[in-house]
mmCIF file of N, CA, C and O in Angstrom:
data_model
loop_
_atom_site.group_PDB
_atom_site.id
_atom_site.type_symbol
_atom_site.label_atom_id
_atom_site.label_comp_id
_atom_site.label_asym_id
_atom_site.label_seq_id
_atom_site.Cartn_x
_atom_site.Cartn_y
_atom_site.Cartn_z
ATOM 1 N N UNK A 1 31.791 20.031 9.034
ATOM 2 C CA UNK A 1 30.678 19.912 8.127
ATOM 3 C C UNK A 1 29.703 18.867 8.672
ATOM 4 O O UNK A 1 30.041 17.700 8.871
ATOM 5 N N UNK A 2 28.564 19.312 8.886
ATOM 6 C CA UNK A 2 27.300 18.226 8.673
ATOM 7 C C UNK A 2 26.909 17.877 7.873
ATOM 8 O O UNK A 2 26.594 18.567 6.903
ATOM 9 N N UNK A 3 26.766 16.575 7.975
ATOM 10 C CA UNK A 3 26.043 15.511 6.509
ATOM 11 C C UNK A 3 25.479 14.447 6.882
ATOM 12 O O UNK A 3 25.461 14.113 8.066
ATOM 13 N N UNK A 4 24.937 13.756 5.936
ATOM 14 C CA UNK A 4 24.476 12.045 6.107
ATOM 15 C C UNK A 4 23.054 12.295 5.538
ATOM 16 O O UNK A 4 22.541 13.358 5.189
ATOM 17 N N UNK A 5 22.489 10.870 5.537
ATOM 18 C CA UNK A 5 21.552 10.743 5.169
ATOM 19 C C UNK A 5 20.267 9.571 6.090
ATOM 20 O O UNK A 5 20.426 8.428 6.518
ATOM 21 N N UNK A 6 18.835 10.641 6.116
ATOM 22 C CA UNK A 6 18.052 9.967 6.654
ATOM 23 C C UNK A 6 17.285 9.074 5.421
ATOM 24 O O UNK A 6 16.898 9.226 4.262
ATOM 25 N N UNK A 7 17.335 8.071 6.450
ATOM 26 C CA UNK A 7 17.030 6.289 6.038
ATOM 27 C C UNK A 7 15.150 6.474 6.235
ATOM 28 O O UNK A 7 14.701 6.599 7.375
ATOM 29 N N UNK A 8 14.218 6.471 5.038
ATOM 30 C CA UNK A 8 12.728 5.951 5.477
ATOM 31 C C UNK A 8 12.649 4.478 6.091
ATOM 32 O O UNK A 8 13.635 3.886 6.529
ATOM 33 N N UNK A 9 11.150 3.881 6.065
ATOM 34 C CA UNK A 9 11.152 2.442 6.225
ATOM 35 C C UNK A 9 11.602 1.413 5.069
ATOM 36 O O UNK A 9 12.289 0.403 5.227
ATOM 37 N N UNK A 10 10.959 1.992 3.666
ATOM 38 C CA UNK A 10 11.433 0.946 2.893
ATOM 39 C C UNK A 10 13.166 1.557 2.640
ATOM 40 O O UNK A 10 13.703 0.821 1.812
ATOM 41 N N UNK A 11 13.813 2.304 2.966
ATOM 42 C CA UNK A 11 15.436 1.595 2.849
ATOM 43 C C UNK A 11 15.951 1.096 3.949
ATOM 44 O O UNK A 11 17.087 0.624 3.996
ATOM 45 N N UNK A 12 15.160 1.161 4.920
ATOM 46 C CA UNK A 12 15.472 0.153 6.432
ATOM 47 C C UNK A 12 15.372 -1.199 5.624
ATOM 48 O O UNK A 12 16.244 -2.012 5.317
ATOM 49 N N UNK A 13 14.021 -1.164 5.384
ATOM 50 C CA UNK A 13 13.535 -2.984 5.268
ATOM 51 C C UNK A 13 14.659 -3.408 4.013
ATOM 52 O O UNK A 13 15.234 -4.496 3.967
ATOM 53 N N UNK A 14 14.861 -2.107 2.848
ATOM 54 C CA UNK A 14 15.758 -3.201 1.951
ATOM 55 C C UNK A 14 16.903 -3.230 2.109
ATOM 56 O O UNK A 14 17.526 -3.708 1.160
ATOM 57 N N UNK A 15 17.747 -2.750 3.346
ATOM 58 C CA UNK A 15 19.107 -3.101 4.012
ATOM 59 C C UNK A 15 19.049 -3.982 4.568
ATOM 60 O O UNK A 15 20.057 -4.682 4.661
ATOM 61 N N UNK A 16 17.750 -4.389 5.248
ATOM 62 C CA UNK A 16 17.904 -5.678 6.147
ATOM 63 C C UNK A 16 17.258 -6.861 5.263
ATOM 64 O O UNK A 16 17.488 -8.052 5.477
ATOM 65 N N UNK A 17 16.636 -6.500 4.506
ATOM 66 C CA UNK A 17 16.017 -8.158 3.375
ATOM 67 C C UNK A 17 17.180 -8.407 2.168
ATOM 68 O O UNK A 17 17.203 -9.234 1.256
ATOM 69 N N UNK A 18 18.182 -7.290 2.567
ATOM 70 C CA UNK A 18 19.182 -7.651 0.996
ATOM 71 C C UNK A 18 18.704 -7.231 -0.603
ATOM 72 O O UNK A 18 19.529 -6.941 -1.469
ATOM 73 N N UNK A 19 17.661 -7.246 -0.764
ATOM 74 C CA UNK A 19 16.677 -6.635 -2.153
ATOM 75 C C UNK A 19 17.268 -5.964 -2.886
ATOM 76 O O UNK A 19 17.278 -6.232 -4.088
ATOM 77 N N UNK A 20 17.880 -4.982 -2.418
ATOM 78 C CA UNK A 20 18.494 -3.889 -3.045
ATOM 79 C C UNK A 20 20.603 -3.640 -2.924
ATOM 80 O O UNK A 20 21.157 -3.374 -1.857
ATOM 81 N N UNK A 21 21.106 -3.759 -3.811
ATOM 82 C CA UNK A 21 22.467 -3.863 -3.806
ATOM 83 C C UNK A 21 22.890 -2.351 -3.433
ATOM 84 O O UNK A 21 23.830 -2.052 -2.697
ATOM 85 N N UNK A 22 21.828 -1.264 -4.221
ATOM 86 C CA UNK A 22 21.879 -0.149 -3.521
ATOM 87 C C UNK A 22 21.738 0.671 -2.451
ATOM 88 O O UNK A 22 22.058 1.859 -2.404
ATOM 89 N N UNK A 23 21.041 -0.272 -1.221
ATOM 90 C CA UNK A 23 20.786 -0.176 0.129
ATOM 91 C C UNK A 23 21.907 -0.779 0.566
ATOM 92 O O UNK A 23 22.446 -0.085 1.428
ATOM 93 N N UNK A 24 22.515 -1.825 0.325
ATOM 94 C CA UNK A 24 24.037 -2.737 0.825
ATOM 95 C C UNK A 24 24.937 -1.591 0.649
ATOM 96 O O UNK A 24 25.437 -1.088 1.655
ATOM 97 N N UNK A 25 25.248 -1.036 -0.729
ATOM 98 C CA UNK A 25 26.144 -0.421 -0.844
ATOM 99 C C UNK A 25 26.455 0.965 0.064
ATOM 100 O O UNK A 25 27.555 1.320 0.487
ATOM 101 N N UNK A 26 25.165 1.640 0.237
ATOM 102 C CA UNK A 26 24.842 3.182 1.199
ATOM 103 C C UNK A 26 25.324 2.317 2.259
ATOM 104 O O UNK A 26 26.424 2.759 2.593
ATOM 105 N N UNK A 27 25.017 1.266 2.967
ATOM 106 C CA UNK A 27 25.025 0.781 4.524
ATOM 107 C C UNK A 27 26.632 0.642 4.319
ATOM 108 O O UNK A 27 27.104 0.997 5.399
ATOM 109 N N UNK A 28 27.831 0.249 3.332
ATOM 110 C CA UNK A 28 28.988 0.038 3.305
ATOM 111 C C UNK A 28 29.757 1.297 3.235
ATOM 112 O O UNK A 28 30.503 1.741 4.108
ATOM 113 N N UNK A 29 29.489 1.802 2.117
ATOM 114 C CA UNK A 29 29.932 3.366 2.303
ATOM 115 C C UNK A 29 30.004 4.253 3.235
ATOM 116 O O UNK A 29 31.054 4.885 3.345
ATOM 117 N N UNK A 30 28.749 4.546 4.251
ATOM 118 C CA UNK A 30 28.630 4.836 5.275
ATOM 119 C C UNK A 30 29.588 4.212 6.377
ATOM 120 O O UNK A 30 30.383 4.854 7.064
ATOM 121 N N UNK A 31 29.454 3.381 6.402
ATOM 122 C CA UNK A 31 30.286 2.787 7.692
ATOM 123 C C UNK A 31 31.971 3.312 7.189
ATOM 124 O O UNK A 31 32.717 4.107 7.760
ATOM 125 N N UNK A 32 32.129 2.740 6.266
ATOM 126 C CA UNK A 32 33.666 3.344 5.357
ATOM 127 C C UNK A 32 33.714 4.567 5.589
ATOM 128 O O UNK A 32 34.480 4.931 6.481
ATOM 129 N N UNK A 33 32.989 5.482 4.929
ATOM 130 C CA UNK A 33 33.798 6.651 5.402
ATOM 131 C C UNK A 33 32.799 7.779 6.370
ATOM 132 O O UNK A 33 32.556 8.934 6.020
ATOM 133 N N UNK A 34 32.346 7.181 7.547
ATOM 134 C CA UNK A 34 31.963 7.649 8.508
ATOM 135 C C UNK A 34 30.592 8.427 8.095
ATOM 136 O O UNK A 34 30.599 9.609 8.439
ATOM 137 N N UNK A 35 29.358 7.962 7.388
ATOM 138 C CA UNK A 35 28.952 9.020 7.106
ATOM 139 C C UNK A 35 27.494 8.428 7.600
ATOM 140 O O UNK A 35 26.979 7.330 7.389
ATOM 141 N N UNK A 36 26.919 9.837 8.510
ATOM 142 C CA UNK A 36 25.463 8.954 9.359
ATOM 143 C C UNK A 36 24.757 9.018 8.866
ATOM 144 O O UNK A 36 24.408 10.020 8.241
ATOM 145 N N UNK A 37 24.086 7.733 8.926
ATOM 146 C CA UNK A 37 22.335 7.009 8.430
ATOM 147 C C UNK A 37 21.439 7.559 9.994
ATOM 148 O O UNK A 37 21.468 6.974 11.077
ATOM 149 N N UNK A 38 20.904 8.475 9.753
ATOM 150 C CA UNK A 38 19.575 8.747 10.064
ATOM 151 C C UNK A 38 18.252 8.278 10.398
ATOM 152 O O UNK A 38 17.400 8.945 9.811
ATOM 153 N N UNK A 39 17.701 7.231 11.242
ATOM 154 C CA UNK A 39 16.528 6.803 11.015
ATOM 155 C C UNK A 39 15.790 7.165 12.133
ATOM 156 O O UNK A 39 16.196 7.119 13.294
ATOM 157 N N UNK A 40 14.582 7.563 11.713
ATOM 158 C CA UNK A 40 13.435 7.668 12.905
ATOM 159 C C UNK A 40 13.109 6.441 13.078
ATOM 160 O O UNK A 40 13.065 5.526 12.256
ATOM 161 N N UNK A 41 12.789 6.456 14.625
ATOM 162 C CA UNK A 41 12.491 5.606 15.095
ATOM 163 C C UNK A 41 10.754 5.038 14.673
ATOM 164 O O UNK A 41 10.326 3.922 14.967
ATOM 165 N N UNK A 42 10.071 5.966 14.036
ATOM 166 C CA UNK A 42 9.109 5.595 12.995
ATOM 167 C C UNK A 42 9.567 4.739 12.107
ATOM 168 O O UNK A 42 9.051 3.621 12.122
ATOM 169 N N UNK A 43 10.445 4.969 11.292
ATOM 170 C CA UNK A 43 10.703 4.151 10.709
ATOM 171 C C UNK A 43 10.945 2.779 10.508
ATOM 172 O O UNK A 43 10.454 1.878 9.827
ATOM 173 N N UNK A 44 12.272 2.970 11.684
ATOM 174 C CA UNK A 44 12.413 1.254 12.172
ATOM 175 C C UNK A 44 10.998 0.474 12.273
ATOM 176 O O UNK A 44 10.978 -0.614 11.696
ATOM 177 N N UNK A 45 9.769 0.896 12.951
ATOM 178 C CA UNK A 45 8.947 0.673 13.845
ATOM 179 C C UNK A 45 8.168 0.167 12.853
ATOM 180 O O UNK A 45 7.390 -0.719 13.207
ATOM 181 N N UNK A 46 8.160 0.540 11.503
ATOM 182 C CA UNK A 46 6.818 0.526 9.941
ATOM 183 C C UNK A 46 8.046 -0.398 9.342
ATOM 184 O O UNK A 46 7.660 -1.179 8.473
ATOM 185 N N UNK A 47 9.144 -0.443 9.579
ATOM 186 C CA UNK A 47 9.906 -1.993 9.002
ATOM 187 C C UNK A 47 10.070 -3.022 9.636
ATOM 188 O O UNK A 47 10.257 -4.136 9.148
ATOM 189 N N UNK A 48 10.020 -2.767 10.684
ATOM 190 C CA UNK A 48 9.456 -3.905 11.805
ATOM 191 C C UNK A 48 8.609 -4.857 11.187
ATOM 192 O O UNK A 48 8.771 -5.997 10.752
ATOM 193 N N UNK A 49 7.356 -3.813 11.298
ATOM 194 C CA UNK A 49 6.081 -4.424 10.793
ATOM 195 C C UNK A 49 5.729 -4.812 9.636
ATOM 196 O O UNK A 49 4.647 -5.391 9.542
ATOM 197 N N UNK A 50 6.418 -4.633 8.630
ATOM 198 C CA UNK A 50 6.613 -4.999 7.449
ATOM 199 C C UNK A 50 7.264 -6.323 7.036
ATOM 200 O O UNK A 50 6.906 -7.049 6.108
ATOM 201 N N UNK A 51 8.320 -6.516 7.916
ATOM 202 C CA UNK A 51 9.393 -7.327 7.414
ATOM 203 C C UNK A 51 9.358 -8.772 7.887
ATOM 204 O O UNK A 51 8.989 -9.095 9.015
ATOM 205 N N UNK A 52 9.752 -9.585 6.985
ATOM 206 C CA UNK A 52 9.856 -11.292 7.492
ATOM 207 C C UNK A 52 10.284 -11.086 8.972
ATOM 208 O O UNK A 52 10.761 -10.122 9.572
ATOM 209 N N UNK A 53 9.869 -12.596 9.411
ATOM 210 C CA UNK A 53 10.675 -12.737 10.323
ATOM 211 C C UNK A 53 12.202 -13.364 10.267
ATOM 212 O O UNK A 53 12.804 -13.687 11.291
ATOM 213 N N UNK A 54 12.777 -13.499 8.874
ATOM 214 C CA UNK A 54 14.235 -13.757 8.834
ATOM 215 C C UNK A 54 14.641 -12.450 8.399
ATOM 216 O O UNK A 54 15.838 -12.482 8.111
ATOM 217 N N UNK A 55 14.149 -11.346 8.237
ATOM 218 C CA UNK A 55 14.847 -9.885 8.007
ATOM 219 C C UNK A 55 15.119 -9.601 9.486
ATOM 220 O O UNK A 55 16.283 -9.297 9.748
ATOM 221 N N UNK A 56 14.161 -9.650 10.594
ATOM 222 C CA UNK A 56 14.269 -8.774 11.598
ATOM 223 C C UNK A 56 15.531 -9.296 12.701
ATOM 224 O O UNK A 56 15.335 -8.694 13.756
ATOM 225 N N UNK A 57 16.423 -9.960 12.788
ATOM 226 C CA UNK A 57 17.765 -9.834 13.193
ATOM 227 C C UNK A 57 18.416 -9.190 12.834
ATOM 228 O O UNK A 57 18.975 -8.483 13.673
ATOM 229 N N UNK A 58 18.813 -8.982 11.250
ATOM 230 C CA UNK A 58 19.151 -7.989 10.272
ATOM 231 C C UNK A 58 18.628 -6.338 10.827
ATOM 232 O O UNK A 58 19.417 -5.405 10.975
ATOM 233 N N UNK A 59 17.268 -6.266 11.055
ATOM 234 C CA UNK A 59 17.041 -4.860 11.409
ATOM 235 C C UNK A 59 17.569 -4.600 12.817
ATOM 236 O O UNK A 59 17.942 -3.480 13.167
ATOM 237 N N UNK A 60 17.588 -5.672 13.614
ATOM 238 C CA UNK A 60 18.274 -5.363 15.033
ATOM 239 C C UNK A 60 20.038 -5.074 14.472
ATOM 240 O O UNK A 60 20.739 -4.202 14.986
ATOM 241 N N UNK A 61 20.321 -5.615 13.808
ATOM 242 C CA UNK A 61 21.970 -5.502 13.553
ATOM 243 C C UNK A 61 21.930 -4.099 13.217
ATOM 244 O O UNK A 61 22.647 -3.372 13.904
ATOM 245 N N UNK A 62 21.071 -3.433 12.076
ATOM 246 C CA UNK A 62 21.057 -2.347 11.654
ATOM 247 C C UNK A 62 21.082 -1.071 12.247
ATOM 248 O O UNK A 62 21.782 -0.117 11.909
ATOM 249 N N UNK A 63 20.093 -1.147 13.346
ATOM 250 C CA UNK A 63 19.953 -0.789 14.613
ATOM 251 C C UNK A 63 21.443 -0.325 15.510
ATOM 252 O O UNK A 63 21.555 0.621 16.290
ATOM 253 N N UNK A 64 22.213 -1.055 15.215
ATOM 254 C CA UNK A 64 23.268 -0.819 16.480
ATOM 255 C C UNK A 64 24.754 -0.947 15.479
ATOM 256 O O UNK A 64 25.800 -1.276 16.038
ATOM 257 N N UNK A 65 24.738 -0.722 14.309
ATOM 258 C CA UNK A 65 25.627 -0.117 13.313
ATOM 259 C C UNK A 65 26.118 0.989 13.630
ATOM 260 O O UNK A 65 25.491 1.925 14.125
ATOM 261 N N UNK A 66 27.631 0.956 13.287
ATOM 262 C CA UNK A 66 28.138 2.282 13.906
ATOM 263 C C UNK A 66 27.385 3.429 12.999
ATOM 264 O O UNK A 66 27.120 4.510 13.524
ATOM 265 N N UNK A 67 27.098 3.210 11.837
ATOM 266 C CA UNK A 67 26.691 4.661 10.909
ATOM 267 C C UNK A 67 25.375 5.448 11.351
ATOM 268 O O UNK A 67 25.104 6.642 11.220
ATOM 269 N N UNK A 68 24.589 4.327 11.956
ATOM 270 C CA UNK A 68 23.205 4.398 12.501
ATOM 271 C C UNK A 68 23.241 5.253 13.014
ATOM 272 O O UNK A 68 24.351 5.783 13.023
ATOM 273 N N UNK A 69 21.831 6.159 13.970
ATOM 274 C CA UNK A 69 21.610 7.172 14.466
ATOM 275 C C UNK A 69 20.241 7.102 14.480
ATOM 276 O O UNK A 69 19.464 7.538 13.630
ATOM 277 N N UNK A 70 19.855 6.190 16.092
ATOM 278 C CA UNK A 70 18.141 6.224 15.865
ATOM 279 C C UNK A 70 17.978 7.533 16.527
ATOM 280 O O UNK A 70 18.667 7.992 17.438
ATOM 281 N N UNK A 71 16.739 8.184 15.799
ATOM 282 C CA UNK A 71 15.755 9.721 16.080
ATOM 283 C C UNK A 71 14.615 9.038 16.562
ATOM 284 O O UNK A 71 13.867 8.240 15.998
ATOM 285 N N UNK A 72 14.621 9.535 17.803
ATOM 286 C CA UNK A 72 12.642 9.629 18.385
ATOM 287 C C UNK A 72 12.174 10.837 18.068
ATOM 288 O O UNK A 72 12.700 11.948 18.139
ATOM 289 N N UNK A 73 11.074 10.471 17.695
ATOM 290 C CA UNK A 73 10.329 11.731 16.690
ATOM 291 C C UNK A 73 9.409 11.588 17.761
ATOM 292 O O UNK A 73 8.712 10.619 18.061
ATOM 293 N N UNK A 74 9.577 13.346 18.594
ATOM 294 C CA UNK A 74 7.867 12.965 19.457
ATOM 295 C C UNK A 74 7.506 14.328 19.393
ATOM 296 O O UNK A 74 7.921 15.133 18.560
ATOM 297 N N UNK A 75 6.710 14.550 20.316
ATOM 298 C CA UNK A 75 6.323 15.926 20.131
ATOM 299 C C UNK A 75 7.096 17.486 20.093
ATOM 300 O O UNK A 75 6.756 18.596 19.684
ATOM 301 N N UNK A 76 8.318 16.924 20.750
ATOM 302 C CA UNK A 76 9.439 18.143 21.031
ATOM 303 C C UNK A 76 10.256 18.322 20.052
ATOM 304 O O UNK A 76 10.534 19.445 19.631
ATOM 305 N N UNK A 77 10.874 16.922 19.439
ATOM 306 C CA UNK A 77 11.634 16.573 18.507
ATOM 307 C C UNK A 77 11.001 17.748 17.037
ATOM 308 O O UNK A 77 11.530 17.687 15.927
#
């Protein structure tokens, strides 16, 4: 079976600023029972730019999470 779920920018930014207990919890679950977070690499890229600079270690951690799964969205994609 295929599953998981793709991540926009604002549930990037509120996994990595903490904001949301419901972004913590998807990022725990996921990792628990194997289930992939999705993000375009758009995304990351518009939470980047969004986010403190004490979030963005957090988005690098996020980044290289086993549940993770960065997508380059380009013209082929």
């Amino acid at each position: 079976m295929i599953g998981g779920r793709v991540l926009d920018s604002t549930a990037v930014r509120a996994i990595a600023s903490g904001e949301s207990e419901y972004a913590a919890a998807l990022l725990a679950v996921a990792t628990e029972l194997g289930i992939t977070l999705a993000v375009p690499a758009t995304a990351l890229e518009e939470a980047w730019r969004w986010s403190t600079p004490a979030e963005r270690p957090w988005l690098e951690l996020l980044a290289q999470a086993s549940p993770v799964v960065d997508i380059d969205l380009d013209a082929a994609a």
